[in-house]
CSV table of C-alpha atoms in Angstrom, one decimal:
chain,number,residue,atom,x,y,z
A,1,UNK,CA,51.5,54.3,-194.7
A,2,UNK,CA,50.8,52.5,-191.4
A,3,UNK,CA,53.8,52.0,-189.2
A,4,UNK,CA,54.9,50.6,-185.9
A,5,UNK,CA,55.7,53.2,-183.3
A,6,UNK,CA,57.7,52.9,-180.1
A,7,UNK,CA,58.1,55.1,-177.1
A,8,UNK,CA,60.3,56.4,-175.7
A,9,UNK,CA,63.1,56.6,-178.3
A,10,UNK,CA,65.7,56.6,-175.6
A,11,UNK,CA,65.3,55.4,-172.0
A,12,UNK,CA,67.9,55.8,-169.3
A,13,UNK,CA,67.5,54.0,-166.0
A,14,UNK,CA,69.5,53.0,-163.0
A,15,UNK,CA,70.5,49.4,-162.5
A,16,UNK,CA,67.8,47.5,-160.5
A,17,UNK,CA,65.0,49.7,-161.7
A,18,UNK,CA,62.0,48.4,-163.7
A,19,UNK,CA,61.3,49.8,-167.2
A,20,UNK,CA,58.4,49.5,-169.5
A,21,UNK,CA,59.0,49.9,-173.2
A,22,UNK,CA,55.9,50.7,-175.3
A,23,UNK,CA,54.9,49.8,-178.8
A,24,UNK,CA,51.9,50.5,-180.9
A,25,UNK,CA,51.7,47.9,-183.7
A,26,UNK,CA,50.0,48.4,-187.0
A,27,UNK,CA,46.3,48.4,-186.2
A,28,UNK,CA,45.1,45.3,-188.1
A,29,UNK,CA,48.1,43.2,-187.2
A,30,UNK,CA,47.6,40.2,-184.9
A,31,UNK,CA,51.1,39.0,-184.1
A,32,UNK,CA,53.6,41.0,-182.1
A,33,UNK,CA,57.3,40.6,-181.4
A,34,UNK,CA,60.1,42.0,-179.4
A,35,UNK,CA,63.8,41.8,-180.6
A,36,UNK,CA,66.9,43.1,-178.9
A,37,UNK,CA,70.1,44.4,-180.4
A,38,UNK,CA,73.1,45.0,-178.1
A,39,UNK,CA,75.2,47.8,-179.6
A,40,UNK,CA,77.1,46.6,-182.6
A,41,UNK,CA,75.8,43.1,-182.4
A,42,UNK,CA,73.1,41.0,-184.1
A,43,UNK,CA,69.4,41.4,-183.7
A,44,UNK,CA,68.1,38.7,-181.4
A,45,UNK,CA,64.5,37.4,-181.1
A,46,UNK,CA,63.0,37.8,-177.6
A,47,UNK,CA,59.4,36.8,-177.8
A,48,UNK,CA,56.3,36.6,-180.0
A,49,UNK,CA,52.7,37.2,-178.8
A,50,UNK,CA,49.4,36.3,-180.2
A,51,UNK,CA,45.9,36.2,-178.9
A,52,UNK,CA,47.0,37.6,-175.5
A,53,UNK,CA,49.6,35.0,-174.9
A,54,UNK,CA,53.2,34.2,-175.6
A,55,UNK,CA,53.5,32.0,-178.7
A,56,UNK,CA,57.3,31.6,-178.6
A,57,UNK,CA,60.2,32.9,-176.6
A,58,UNK,CA,64.0,32.7,-176.7
A,59,UNK,CA,66.4,31.7,-173.9
A,60,UNK,CA,67.0,35.4,-173.3
A,61,UNK,CA,63.4,35.9,-172.3
A,62,UNK,CA,63.6,34.8,-168.7
A,63,UNK,CA,61.6,35.7,-165.7
A,64,UNK,CA,63.0,39.2,-165.8
A,65,UNK,CA,61.0,40.0,-168.8
A,66,UNK,CA,57.2,40.1,-169.4
A,67,UNK,CA,55.0,41.3,-172.2
A,68,UNK,CA,51.5,42.5,-172.2
A,69,UNK,CA,48.8,44.0,-174.4
A,70,UNK,CA,47.1,46.1,-171.8
A,71,UNK,CA,44.6,47.6,-174.3
A,72,UNK,CA,43.6,47.3,-177.9
A,73,UNK,CA,46.6,49.3,-179.2
A,74,UNK,CA,49.6,49.0,-177.0
A,75,UNK,CA,52.1,46.2,-176.7
A,76,UNK,CA,54.6,46.5,-173.8
A,77,UNK,CA,57.8,44.9,-172.7
A,78,UNK,CA,58.6,45.1,-169.0
A,79,UNK,CA,62.1,44.5,-167.8
A,80,UNK,CA,62.3,44.0,-164.0
A,81,UNK,CA,65.4,44.8,-162.0
A,82,UNK,CA,67.4,45.9,-164.9
A,83,UNK,CA,71.1,45.0,-165.3
A,84,UNK,CA,73.9,46.7,-167.1
A,85,UNK,CA,73.8,44.0,-169.8
A,86,UNK,CA,70.2,44.9,-170.6
A,87,UNK,CA,71.5,48.0,-172.3
A,88,UNK,CA,70.5,47.6,-175.9
A,89,UNK,CA,68.2,48.7,-178.7
A,90,UNK,CA,64.8,47.0,-178.4
A,91,UNK,CA,62.7,46.6,-181.5
A,92,UNK,CA,59.0,45.9,-181.6
A,93,UNK,CA,57.5,44.3,-184.7
A,94,UNK,CA,54.1,43.2,-185.8
A,95,UNK,CA,52.7,41.1,-188.6
A,96,UNK,CA,49.2,40.3,-189.8
A,97,UNK,CA,49.8,36.6,-190.0
A,98,UNK,CA,52.1,34.4,-188.0
A,99,UNK,CA,53.3,32.7,-191.1
A,100,UNK,CA,57.1,33.1,-191.4
A,101,UNK,CA,56.8,34.4,-194.9
A,102,UNK,CA,54.6,37.2,-193.7
A,103,UNK,CA,56.6,40.4,-193.4
A,104,UNK,CA,57.3,41.6,-189.9
A,105,UNK,CA,57.2,45.4,-189.7
A,106,UNK,CA,59.7,46.8,-187.3
A,107,UNK,CA,59.4,49.9,-185.2
A,108,UNK,CA,62.2,52.5,-184.9
A,109,UNK,CA,63.4,51.0,-181.7
A,110,UNK,CA,63.9,52.1,-178.1
A,111,UNK,CA,67.5,52.6,-176.9
A,112,UNK,CA,67.7,51.4,-173.3
A,113,UNK,CA,70.7,52.5,-171.3
A,114,UNK,CA,71.2,51.0,-167.9
A,115,UNK,CA,73.6,52.9,-165.6
B,1,UNK,CA,70.5,24.1,-185.2
B,2,UNK,CA,69.8,27.2,-187.3
B,3,UNK,CA,72.5,29.7,-188.0
B,4,UNK,CA,73.1,32.7,-190.3
B,5,UNK,CA,76.7,33.7,-191.1
B,6,UNK,CA,77.7,37.0,-192.6
B,7,UNK,CA,81.5,36.6,-192.8
B,8,UNK,CA,82.1,40.2,-194.0
B,9,UNK,CA,82.0,42.5,-191.0
B,10,UNK,CA,82.7,45.7,-192.9
B,11,UNK,CA,83.0,46.5,-196.6
B,12,UNK,CA,84.1,49.9,-198.0
B,13,UNK,CA,83.5,50.8,-201.6
B,14,UNK,CA,83.6,53.9,-203.7
B,15,UNK,CA,80.3,55.2,-205.1
B,16,UNK,CA,79.2,53.5,-208.4
B,17,UNK,CA,81.1,50.3,-207.6
B,18,UNK,CA,79.1,47.1,-207.4
B,19,UNK,CA,79.2,45.3,-204.1
B,20,UNK,CA,78.1,41.8,-202.9
B,21,UNK,CA,77.2,41.0,-199.4
B,22,UNK,CA,77.5,37.3,-198.5
B,23,UNK,CA,75.1,35.3,-196.4
B,24,UNK,CA,75.4,31.6,-195.6
B,25,UNK,CA,72.7,29.8,-193.6
B,26,UNK,CA,72.4,26.5,-191.8
B,27,UNK,CA,69.2,24.6,-191.2
B,28,UNK,CA,68.0,21.0,-191.4
B,29,UNK,CA,64.5,22.1,-192.3
B,30,UNK,CA,63.4,21.8,-195.8
B,31,UNK,CA,61.0,24.7,-195.6
B,32,UNK,CA,62.5,28.0,-194.5
B,33,UNK,CA,62.5,31.6,-195.4
B,34,UNK,CA,65.3,34.0,-195.9
B,35,UNK,CA,65.3,37.8,-195.5
B,36,UNK,CA,67.5,40.8,-195.9
B,37,UNK,CA,67.1,43.9,-193.8
B,38,UNK,CA,68.8,47.3,-194.0
B,39,UNK,CA,69.7,49.2,-190.9
B,40,UNK,CA,70.6,52.8,-191.8
B,41,UNK,CA,72.5,55.0,-189.3
B,42,UNK,CA,69.1,56.2,-187.9
B,43,UNK,CA,68.7,52.7,-186.4
B,44,UNK,CA,65.5,51.3,-187.8
B,45,UNK,CA,65.2,48.0,-189.6
B,46,UNK,CA,64.0,48.2,-193.2
B,47,UNK,CA,62.7,45.0,-194.9
B,48,UNK,CA,64.3,44.5,-198.3
B,49,UNK,CA,63.3,41.0,-199.4
B,50,UNK,CA,61.9,37.6,-198.5
B,51,UNK,CA,62.6,34.3,-200.3
B,52,UNK,CA,61.2,30.9,-199.5
B,53,UNK,CA,63.2,27.7,-199.8
B,54,UNK,CA,61.2,26.5,-202.8
B,55,UNK,CA,61.9,29.5,-204.9
B,56,UNK,CA,65.4,29.6,-206.1
B,57,UNK,CA,64.7,32.2,-208.7
B,58,UNK,CA,67.0,35.2,-208.4
B,59,UNK,CA,65.4,38.5,-207.9
B,60,UNK,CA,66.2,42.0,-209.1
B,61,UNK,CA,64.7,45.2,-207.7
B,62,UNK,CA,66.2,48.3,-209.2
B,63,UNK,CA,69.9,48.4,-208.2
B,64,UNK,CA,69.4,45.4,-205.8
B,65,UNK,CA,69.6,41.8,-206.7
B,66,UNK,CA,69.7,38.6,-204.7
B,67,UNK,CA,71.2,35.2,-205.6
B,68,UNK,CA,69.8,32.3,-203.7
B,69,UNK,CA,71.7,29.0,-204.1
B,70,UNK,CA,70.4,26.0,-202.0
B,71,UNK,CA,73.4,23.9,-203.1
B,72,UNK,CA,75.7,26.2,-201.2
B,73,UNK,CA,73.2,27.4,-198.6
B,74,UNK,CA,73.8,31.0,-199.7
B,75,UNK,CA,71.6,34.0,-200.2
B,76,UNK,CA,73.9,36.8,-201.4
B,77,UNK,CA,72.9,40.4,-202.0
B,78,UNK,CA,74.4,42.6,-204.7
B,79,UNK,CA,74.0,46.4,-204.9
B,80,UNK,CA,74.8,47.6,-208.4
B,81,UNK,CA,76.2,51.1,-208.8
B,82,UNK,CA,76.3,51.8,-205.1
B,83,UNK,CA,75.4,55.2,-203.7
B,84,UNK,CA,76.3,57.0,-200.5
B,85,UNK,CA,72.7,56.4,-199.3
B,86,UNK,CA,73.4,52.7,-199.4
B,87,UNK,CA,75.7,53.1,-196.4
B,88,UNK,CA,74.1,51.0,-193.7
B,89,UNK,CA,74.3,47.7,-191.8
B,90,UNK,CA,72.7,44.9,-193.8
B,91,UNK,CA,71.3,41.8,-192.0
B,92,UNK,CA,70.5,38.5,-193.5
B,93,UNK,CA,67.9,36.5,-191.5
B,94,UNK,CA,66.4,33.0,-191.5
B,95,UNK,CA,63.0,31.7,-190.3
B,96,UNK,CA,62.3,28.0,-190.3
B,97,UNK,CA,58.6,28.1,-189.7
B,98,UNK,CA,58.1,29.4,-186.2
B,99,UNK,CA,57.8,32.9,-185.0
B,100,UNK,CA,61.5,33.4,-184.4
B,101,UNK,CA,63.6,35.0,-187.0
B,102,UNK,CA,67.4,34.4,-186.6
B,103,UNK,CA,69.6,37.3,-187.8
B,104,UNK,CA,73.2,37.2,-188.9
B,105,UNK,CA,75.8,39.5,-187.3
B,106,UNK,CA,75.4,42.0,-190.1
B,107,UNK,CA,77.7,43.6,-192.6
B,108,UNK,CA,78.5,47.3,-192.3
B,109,UNK,CA,78.7,48.9,-195.8
B,110,UNK,CA,80.5,52.2,-196.3
B,111,UNK,CA,80.0,53.9,-199.6
B,112,UNK,CA,82.3,56.8,-200.1
B,113,UNK,CA,81.6,59.6,-202.5
């Protein structure tokens, strides 16, 4: 069964450094998403991406964040100048359609630890 | 504003007990979609069910059942004859037609043998 994959599973970085989190969505999916879950808290929407541009973003997704689909398979989240409060689990998701009743398939997550 | 409230932070049951996880949502939209996800200790998010606002039929899938009541803005989830493998955090979520899905705070379910 096709699945969303994410690398690395755990990333440790120093405050102020830049990190890139990588995702490989399901191959025929067209819509891509990033969500964040601070430890023990709710899952929060960050951004959605379609046709090489951002389709929607939350208040959390400020200039510190950017997304990119650098090739036909990867979907990346870049966090510049990381802060302690960026420590969280980051989930990538993809869906075939952008309709809200279309299931978003989630990856296993990348745990980011900022020291 | 849209909001999802899961008032139960943690629930602990003994195996074979039935358990209901509550979810109350807020939205002014007439078209919306509700979801339940399971997050086992391994951390991934597992989709369980989707329900749209026009379909108030309850649903049963094996030991899982869902009760959607628009009159009380609730979408509750019941596990019948719980098992240890059901131990997880369960999230209720809402989408009102955009790309953004809003999650509740989650309910941590412990099922003891």
